[in-house]
């Protein structure tokens, strides 16, 4: 596999140092304000994947050697969210892992979820509700999630940061309500991991698609699980890569799955995991507190100009029912997204004061 050079250690970095590191790690793409849709790859990711494609084209790639990239990416992600690697499963999409969690519900289970959450964490549970198993899904407003948890609730499903607007769930209130009523929690950290500290141990299960704020290739996702829940989760996507001995699990019915979270692994899209390893090594060197201060500070400059309270989140959602504002921003050279009747502006590590100024000029015009 291509070698990856780790970024300088910045675990105690200030926001300015993080900005300097980002300038060294990413090529400048002026006006790209769309990390909430698709993160930009660090230069190390581009190099690693180009080298891997060249090996593939030359016929020198070896499938077994890709395991090192998968495991390195698993370890980097585990460090990022504060768990051991044996509690992390690797896969391709949030919906696949959510589907496995949904399929593992007991008949008659009650799920409480946010009514306008991203469908990758909603649809798998709604499918089970339609499956004549007695599963009930109660959909509630984000602000009322904690209050909606009841003695009848088995699982609380939610995104830590909402996709359309970036707003955060009140984690303390939701986890306390779940603990009080004996419910488990399943948290999607896709729109949070990579710009803010995430503690996977706060939840029973988490899932993360890494192609947004973690800047990995699409086709890389992670599940974390508390060890005591391993036996209760049904590995419905199990294949050879979920085996205790991967390359001895390719034929026949003699199934011996891994004893830890690897039993939930999905066969990897190899080249994506080469990129994931490189991206993981970049992010593993960063202080997430400093990243949050940097990217949230950029967004807060726009908020303050608009008369809004600063909140330290990197995502702004501005009303744009007819798409006119998105059109003006695009015309000015920005890349943004239209979501839920608004324009979504997302600042990340590669963004600078120039991008803030671009947004402010456009809004003023």
Tab-separated table of C-alpha atoms in Angstrom:
chain	number	residue	atom	x	y	z
A	1	UNK	CA	0.000	0.000	0.000
A	2	UNK	CA	1.175	3.580	-0.565
A	3	UNK	CA	2.837	5.137	2.444
A	4	UNK	CA	1.162	8.039	4.241
A	5	UNK	CA	3.081	10.707	6.122
A	6	UNK	CA	1.350	11.732	9.323
A	7	UNK	CA	0.610	15.407	9.876
A	8	UNK	CA	2.477	17.281	12.642
A	9	UNK	CA	1.050	16.693	16.103
A	10	UNK	CA	-1.549	19.369	16.899
A	11	UNK	CA	-3.580	17.880	19.736
A	12	UNK	CA	-3.182	21.099	21.783
A	13	UNK	CA	-3.371	23.449	18.812
A	14	UNK	CA	-5.043	26.832	18.815
A	15	UNK	CA	-7.484	27.747	16.014
A	16	UNK	CA	-4.760	29.705	14.163
A	17	UNK	CA	-2.445	26.699	14.200
A	18	UNK	CA	-5.255	24.506	12.906
A	19	UNK	CA	-5.764	26.960	10.047
A	20	UNK	CA	-2.060	26.757	9.223
A	21	UNK	CA	-2.178	22.967	9.282
A	22	UNK	CA	-5.223	22.978	7.007
A	23	UNK	CA	-3.436	25.237	4.532
A	24	UNK	CA	-0.637	22.665	4.358
A	25	UNK	CA	-2.966	19.662	4.200
A	26	UNK	CA	-5.580	20.799	1.652
A	27	UNK	CA	-5.318	22.460	-1.724
A	28	UNK	CA	-7.123	25.795	-1.682
A	29	UNK	CA	-10.581	25.648	-3.286
A	30	UNK	CA	-12.007	29.167	-2.992
A	31	UNK	CA	-15.662	29.389	-2.045
A	32	UNK	CA	-16.179	25.692	-1.297
A	33	UNK	CA	-18.715	25.862	1.551
A	34	UNK	CA	-20.275	22.433	1.208
A	35	UNK	CA	-18.580	20.048	3.636
A	36	UNK	CA	-21.994	19.033	4.949
A	37	UNK	CA	-22.622	17.480	1.531
A	38	UNK	CA	-19.174	16.301	0.468
A	39	UNK	CA	-15.848	16.899	2.176
A	40	UNK	CA	-12.719	17.744	0.206
A	41	UNK	CA	-9.870	15.220	0.363
A	42	UNK	CA	-6.613	16.258	2.002
A	43	UNK	CA	-3.638	16.167	-0.362
A	44	UNK	CA	-2.440	12.978	1.319
A	45	UNK	CA	-5.688	11.244	0.337
A	46	UNK	CA	-5.309	12.254	-3.308
A	47	UNK	CA	-1.712	11.010	-3.382
A	48	UNK	CA	-2.477	7.718	-1.650
A	49	UNK	CA	-5.394	6.933	-3.949
A	50	UNK	CA	-3.480	7.869	-7.087
A	51	UNK	CA	-0.679	5.529	-6.044
A	52	UNK	CA	-3.181	2.770	-5.259
A	53	UNK	CA	-4.867	3.154	-8.666
A	54	UNK	CA	-1.447	3.001	-10.326
A	55	UNK	CA	-0.693	-0.250	-8.466
A	56	UNK	CA	-4.044	-1.658	-9.529
A	57	UNK	CA	-3.441	-0.679	-13.168
A	58	UNK	CA	0.034	-2.242	-13.067
A	59	UNK	CA	-1.335	-5.500	-11.699
A	60	UNK	CA	0.666	-5.197	-8.485
A	61	UNK	CA	-2.243	-4.562	-6.112
A	62	UNK	CA	-2.887	-7.314	-3.567
A	63	UNK	CA	-6.320	-7.700	-1.919
A	64	UNK	CA	-4.924	-8.931	1.389
A	65	UNK	CA	-2.756	-5.835	1.737
A	66	UNK	CA	-5.838	-3.598	1.759
A	67	UNK	CA	-6.662	-5.011	5.199
A	68	UNK	CA	-3.915	-2.795	6.619
A	69	UNK	CA	-5.704	0.313	5.336
A	70	UNK	CA	-9.056	-0.818	6.762
A	71	UNK	CA	-7.526	-1.527	10.157
A	72	UNK	CA	-5.520	1.710	10.217
A	73	UNK	CA	-8.656	3.697	9.399
A	74	UNK	CA	-10.570	1.797	12.094
A	75	UNK	CA	-7.898	2.643	14.653
A	76	UNK	CA	-7.802	6.334	13.701
A	77	UNK	CA	-11.578	6.597	13.953
A	78	UNK	CA	-11.580	4.777	17.299
A	79	UNK	CA	-9.100	7.308	18.696
A	80	UNK	CA	-11.138	10.187	17.306
A	81	UNK	CA	-14.350	9.122	19.089
A	82	UNK	CA	-12.680	7.748	22.218
A	83	UNK	CA	-13.242	3.995	22.044
A	84	UNK	CA	-11.041	0.964	21.465
A	85	UNK	CA	-10.765	-0.399	17.884
A	86	UNK	CA	-12.456	-3.672	18.842
A	87	UNK	CA	-15.668	-1.683	19.321
A	88	UNK	CA	-15.619	-0.242	15.784
A	89	UNK	CA	-17.100	-1.925	12.711
A	90	UNK	CA	-16.344	-0.727	9.190
A	91	UNK	CA	-18.840	-0.531	6.363
A	92	UNK	CA	-19.973	1.524	3.413
A	93	UNK	CA	-23.142	3.462	4.291
A	94	UNK	CA	-25.062	4.692	7.303
A	95	UNK	CA	-28.290	3.084	6.057
A	96	UNK	CA	-26.682	-0.380	5.969
A	97	UNK	CA	-25.669	-0.182	9.612
A	98	UNK	CA	-28.994	1.415	10.563
A	99	UNK	CA	-30.776	-1.416	8.746
A	100	UNK	CA	-28.865	-3.945	10.815
A	101	UNK	CA	-29.803	-2.182	14.049
A	102	UNK	CA	-33.435	-1.993	12.919
A	103	UNK	CA	-33.511	-5.670	11.952
A	104	UNK	CA	-32.226	-6.541	15.423
A	105	UNK	CA	-35.181	-4.955	17.218
A	106	UNK	CA	-37.406	-7.291	19.160
A	107	UNK	CA	-40.942	-7.793	17.887
A	108	UNK	CA	-43.180	-5.136	19.372
A	109	UNK	CA	-40.317	-2.718	20.049
A	110	UNK	CA	-40.926	1.027	20.227
A	111	UNK	CA	-38.536	3.442	18.532
A	112	UNK	CA	-38.541	7.204	19.098
A	113	UNK	CA	-36.949	9.284	16.331
A	114	UNK	CA	-36.802	12.863	15.036
A	115	UNK	CA	-39.513	13.509	12.471
A	116	UNK	CA	-37.369	15.441	9.988
A	117	UNK	CA	-34.129	13.531	10.487
A	118	UNK	CA	-32.107	12.270	7.544
A	119	UNK	CA	-33.816	9.326	5.899
A	120	UNK	CA	-30.800	7.004	6.172
A	121	UNK	CA	-31.538	6.762	9.898
A	122	UNK	CA	-35.330	6.867	9.530
A	123	UNK	CA	-36.231	4.577	6.634
A	124	UNK	CA	-34.629	1.390	8.051
A	125	UNK	CA	-36.845	1.653	11.132
A	126	UNK	CA	-39.953	2.585	9.152
A	127	UNK	CA	-39.372	-0.535	7.049
A	128	UNK	CA	-39.492	-2.609	10.228
A	129	UNK	CA	-42.689	-0.832	11.249
A	130	UNK	CA	-44.263	-2.036	7.992
A	131	UNK	CA	-42.973	-5.593	8.417
A	132	UNK	CA	-45.871	-6.882	10.554
A	133	UNK	CA	-43.591	-7.338	13.562
A	134	UNK	CA	-45.423	-4.934	15.842
A	135	UNK	CA	-42.560	-2.420	15.736
A	136	UNK	CA	-43.731	1.150	16.367
A	137	UNK	CA	-41.825	4.266	15.324
A	138	UNK	CA	-42.882	7.485	17.058
A	139	UNK	CA	-41.679	10.586	15.217
A	140	UNK	CA	-41.285	13.757	17.274
A	141	UNK	CA	-39.759	17.248	16.875
A	142	UNK	CA	-36.041	17.520	17.600
A	143	UNK	CA	-36.653	19.837	20.556
A	144	UNK	CA	-39.055	17.335	22.128
A	145	UNK	CA	-36.925	14.212	21.712
A	146	UNK	CA	-35.893	13.837	25.350
A	147	UNK	CA	-39.421	14.437	26.630
A	148	UNK	CA	-40.805	11.831	24.197
A	149	UNK	CA	-38.784	8.964	25.689
A	150	UNK	CA	-41.076	6.805	27.832
A	151	UNK	CA	-41.165	3.531	29.744
A	152	UNK	CA	-42.367	1.865	26.537
A	153	UNK	CA	-39.370	3.092	24.498
A	154	UNK	CA	-36.744	0.550	23.488
A	155	UNK	CA	-34.522	2.648	21.231
A	156	UNK	CA	-33.954	6.374	20.665
A	157	UNK	CA	-32.652	7.160	17.167
A	158	UNK	CA	-31.284	10.560	16.195
A	159	UNK	CA	-28.577	12.524	14.403
A	160	UNK	CA	-26.261	14.429	16.718
A	161	UNK	CA	-26.200	17.339	14.254
A	162	UNK	CA	-29.120	17.773	11.910
A	163	UNK	CA	-28.309	17.547	8.216
A	164	UNK	CA	-30.437	20.416	6.916
A	165	UNK	CA	-29.473	23.064	9.473
A	166	UNK	CA	-26.595	21.805	11.622
A	167	UNK	CA	-28.488	22.172	14.899
A	168	UNK	CA	-27.347	19.888	17.711
A	169	UNK	CA	-29.464	17.562	19.775
A	170	UNK	CA	-29.403	18.084	23.545
A	171	UNK	CA	-27.253	15.025	24.207
A	172	UNK	CA	-27.325	15.287	27.996
A	173	UNK	CA	-31.122	15.464	28.093
A	174	UNK	CA	-31.651	12.638	25.593
A	175	UNK	CA	-29.158	10.230	27.149
A	176	UNK	CA	-30.467	10.934	30.646
A	177	UNK	CA	-34.040	10.289	29.511
A	178	UNK	CA	-32.973	7.062	27.846
A	179	UNK	CA	-31.081	5.917	30.934
A	180	UNK	CA	-34.016	6.751	33.203
A	181	UNK	CA	-36.449	4.734	31.113
A	182	UNK	CA	-34.116	1.860	30.204
A	183	UNK	CA	-33.964	2.684	26.489
A	184	UNK	CA	-30.919	2.369	24.257
A	185	UNK	CA	-29.538	5.142	22.072
A	186	UNK	CA	-28.459	5.020	18.430
A	187	UNK	CA	-26.767	8.239	17.333
A	188	UNK	CA	-25.755	9.233	13.802
A	189	UNK	CA	-22.618	11.382	14.099
A	190	UNK	CA	-22.133	11.942	10.349
A	191	UNK	CA	-22.742	15.707	10.524
A	192	UNK	CA	-20.675	16.147	13.695
A	193	UNK	CA	-17.561	13.959	13.646
A	194	UNK	CA	-14.749	15.900	12.034
A	195	UNK	CA	-15.597	19.394	13.269
A	196	UNK	CA	-16.414	18.864	16.956
A	197	UNK	CA	-15.417	16.423	19.692
A	198	UNK	CA	-17.564	13.287	19.624
A	199	UNK	CA	-17.645	10.812	22.514
A	200	UNK	CA	-19.084	7.564	21.231
A	201	UNK	CA	-19.251	6.210	24.786
A	202	UNK	CA	-22.148	8.547	25.504
A	203	UNK	CA	-24.340	6.330	23.323
A	204	UNK	CA	-25.057	2.620	23.033
A	205	UNK	CA	-24.504	2.638	19.270
A	206	UNK	CA	-23.251	5.244	16.837
A	207	UNK	CA	-22.901	5.371	13.085
A	208	UNK	CA	-20.929	7.745	10.882
A	209	UNK	CA	-20.558	8.165	7.143
A	210	UNK	CA	-17.061	9.588	6.764
A	211	UNK	CA	-17.246	11.286	3.357
A	212	UNK	CA	-18.472	14.600	4.737
A	213	UNK	CA	-16.660	16.270	7.643
A	214	UNK	CA	-14.036	13.512	7.938
A	215	UNK	CA	-13.113	13.997	4.267
A	216	UNK	CA	-12.813	10.311	3.418
A	217	UNK	CA	-13.902	8.805	0.097
A	218	UNK	CA	-17.573	7.918	-0.162
A	219	UNK	CA	-18.065	4.272	0.721
A	220	UNK	CA	-16.503	4.453	4.193
A	221	UNK	CA	-18.644	4.327	7.321
A	222	UNK	CA	-18.200	3.300	10.945
A	223	UNK	CA	-20.358	1.737	13.654
A	224	UNK	CA	-19.491	1.796	17.345
A	225	UNK	CA	-21.154	-0.524	19.814
A	226	UNK	CA	-20.982	-1.163	23.531
A	227	UNK	CA	-19.391	-4.595	24.072
A	228	UNK	CA	-22.335	-5.880	26.119
A	229	UNK	CA	-24.661	-5.290	23.146
A	230	UNK	CA	-22.622	-7.285	20.636
A	231	UNK	CA	-24.664	-10.467	20.999
A	232	UNK	CA	-27.972	-8.628	20.770
A	233	UNK	CA	-27.176	-7.112	17.377
A	234	UNK	CA	-27.904	-9.391	14.430
A	235	UNK	CA	-25.118	-9.262	11.778
A	236	UNK	CA	-27.506	-9.461	8.830
A	237	UNK	CA	-24.856	-8.298	6.357
A	238	UNK	CA	-22.241	-10.817	7.472
A	239	UNK	CA	-19.935	-12.117	4.777
A	240	UNK	CA	-16.366	-13.284	4.593
A	241	UNK	CA	-15.067	-9.982	5.963
A	242	UNK	CA	-16.993	-10.508	9.193
A	243	UNK	CA	-15.186	-13.786	9.868
A	244	UNK	CA	-12.834	-14.311	12.771
A	245	UNK	CA	-10.169	-15.211	10.224
A	246	UNK	CA	-11.085	-13.147	7.181
A	247	UNK	CA	-9.253	-15.023	4.466
A	248	UNK	CA	-10.268	-18.415	5.882
A	249	UNK	CA	-13.956	-17.419	5.719
A	250	UNK	CA	-14.444	-17.262	1.972
A	251	UNK	CA	-16.188	-20.589	1.239
A	252	UNK	CA	-18.669	-22.961	2.767
A	253	UNK	CA	-21.074	-22.906	5.719
A	254	UNK	CA	-18.502	-23.146	8.512
A	255	UNK	CA	-19.284	-19.701	9.897
A	256	UNK	CA	-17.176	-18.380	12.749
A	257	UNK	CA	-17.737	-14.655	13.052
A	258	UNK	CA	-15.310	-12.327	14.777
A	259	UNK	CA	-15.842	-12.049	18.507
A	260	UNK	CA	-15.839	-8.251	18.587
A	261	UNK	CA	-17.363	-5.454	16.491
A	262	UNK	CA	-15.599	-6.789	13.399
A	263	UNK	CA	-18.445	-9.292	13.080
A	264	UNK	CA	-20.472	-6.376	11.731
A	265	UNK	CA	-17.878	-5.398	9.110
A	266	UNK	CA	-19.029	-5.184	5.503
A	267	UNK	CA	-16.660	-6.200	2.711
A	268	UNK	CA	-14.662	-3.027	1.974
A	269	UNK	CA	-14.466	-1.006	-1.219
A	270	UNK	CA	-10.692	-1.305	-1.203
A	271	UNK	CA	-9.571	1.941	-2.814
A	272	UNK	CA	-11.913	3.965	-0.621
A	273	UNK	CA	-10.188	2.570	2.445
A	274	UNK	CA	-6.764	3.541	1.148
A	275	UNK	CA	-8.096	7.102	1.142
A	276	UNK	CA	-9.735	6.589	4.528
A	277	UNK	CA	-6.418	5.608	6.057
A	278	UNK	CA	-4.761	8.762	4.752
A	279	UNK	CA	-7.610	11.027	5.879
A	280	UNK	CA	-7.754	9.350	9.268
A	281	UNK	CA	-4.086	10.029	9.865
A	282	UNK	CA	-4.590	13.728	9.106
A	283	UNK	CA	-7.566	14.078	11.440
A	284	UNK	CA	-5.954	12.010	14.175
A	285	UNK	CA	-3.399	14.789	14.641
A	286	UNK	CA	-5.950	17.557	15.093
A	287	UNK	CA	-7.536	18.920	18.247
A	288	UNK	CA	-11.273	18.778	17.638
A	289	UNK	CA	-11.761	21.608	20.123
A	290	UNK	CA	-9.453	23.780	18.032
A	291	UNK	CA	-11.179	22.690	14.823
A	292	UNK	CA	-14.563	23.612	16.299
A	293	UNK	CA	-13.256	27.007	17.397
A	294	UNK	CA	-11.809	27.678	13.942
A	295	UNK	CA	-14.726	26.597	11.750
A	296	UNK	CA	-17.386	27.811	14.167
A	297	UNK	CA	-15.611	31.154	14.373
A	298	UNK	CA	-15.786	31.601	10.609
A	299	UNK	CA	-19.511	30.883	10.587
A	300	UNK	CA	-20.106	33.115	13.607
A	301	UNK	CA	-18.690	36.089	11.733
A	302	UNK	CA	-21.564	35.722	9.281
A	303	UNK	CA	-24.077	35.262	12.112
A	304	UNK	CA	-22.934	38.383	13.906
A	305	UNK	CA	-23.178	40.444	10.718
A	306	UNK	CA	-26.741	39.182	10.307
A	307	UNK	CA	-27.601	40.078	13.902
A	308	UNK	CA	-27.732	36.448	15.023
A	309	UNK	CA	-26.268	35.029	18.220
A	310	UNK	CA	-22.928	33.240	17.719
A	311	UNK	CA	-23.181	29.532	18.534
A	312	UNK	CA	-19.885	27.999	17.417
A	313	UNK	CA	-21.427	25.731	14.790
A	314	UNK	CA	-19.927	25.725	11.270
A	315	UNK	CA	-23.253	25.389	9.447
A	316	UNK	CA	-25.608	28.262	8.686
A	317	UNK	CA	-29.068	27.673	7.269
A	318	UNK	CA	-30.572	30.835	5.782
A	319	UNK	CA	-34.144	31.104	4.437
A	320	UNK	CA	-34.187	30.739	0.653
A	321	UNK	CA	-37.620	29.482	-0.439
A	322	UNK	CA	-37.157	30.343	-4.108
A	323	UNK	CA	-33.465	29.465	-4.360
A	324	UNK	CA	-32.492	33.044	-5.216
A	325	UNK	CA	-29.863	33.323	-2.475
A	326	UNK	CA	-28.265	30.030	-3.470
A	327	UNK	CA	-28.159	31.302	-7.027
A	328	UNK	CA	-26.437	34.531	-5.981
A	329	UNK	CA	-23.876	32.672	-3.908
A	330	UNK	CA	-23.175	30.271	-6.750
A	331	UNK	CA	-22.836	33.172	-9.160
A	332	UNK	CA	-20.323	34.786	-6.808
A	333	UNK	CA	-18.169	31.659	-6.848
A	334	UNK	CA	-19.430	29.789	-3.784
A	335	UNK	CA	-20.406	26.139	-3.606
A	336	UNK	CA	-23.366	25.707	-1.235
A	337	UNK	CA	-26.394	23.430	-0.897
A	338	UNK	CA	-30.141	24.010	-0.917
A	339	UNK	CA	-31.909	22.053	1.816
A	340	UNK	CA	-35.434	22.261	3.239
A	341	UNK	CA	-36.346	25.635	1.783
A	342	UNK	CA	-33.063	27.239	2.797
A	343	UNK	CA	-29.474	27.596	1.673
A	344	UNK	CA	-26.930	25.669	3.744
A	345	UNK	CA	-23.470	27.178	4.138
A	346	UNK	CA	-20.870	24.932	5.762
A	347	UNK	CA	-17.394	26.114	6.792
A	348	UNK	CA	-14.642	23.550	7.299
A	349	UNK	CA	-10.889	23.347	7.712
A	350	UNK	CA	-9.942	24.563	4.230
A	351	UNK	CA	-12.088	27.696	4.472
A	352	UNK	CA	-10.522	31.074	5.234
A	353	UNK	CA	-11.423	34.699	5.841
A	354	UNK	CA	-11.712	35.081	2.075
A	355	UNK	CA	-14.700	32.727	2.102
A	356	UNK	CA	-16.352	34.656	4.928
A	357	UNK	CA	-15.877	37.870	2.967
A	358	UNK	CA	-17.341	36.264	-0.165
A	359	UNK	CA	-20.492	35.276	1.727
A	360	UNK	CA	-20.846	38.675	3.389
A	361	UNK	CA	-20.414	40.552	0.093
A	362	UNK	CA	-23.046	38.381	-1.536
A	363	UNK	CA	-25.505	38.803	1.319
A	364	UNK	CA	-24.959	42.556	1.309
A	365	UNK	CA	-25.574	42.732	-2.442
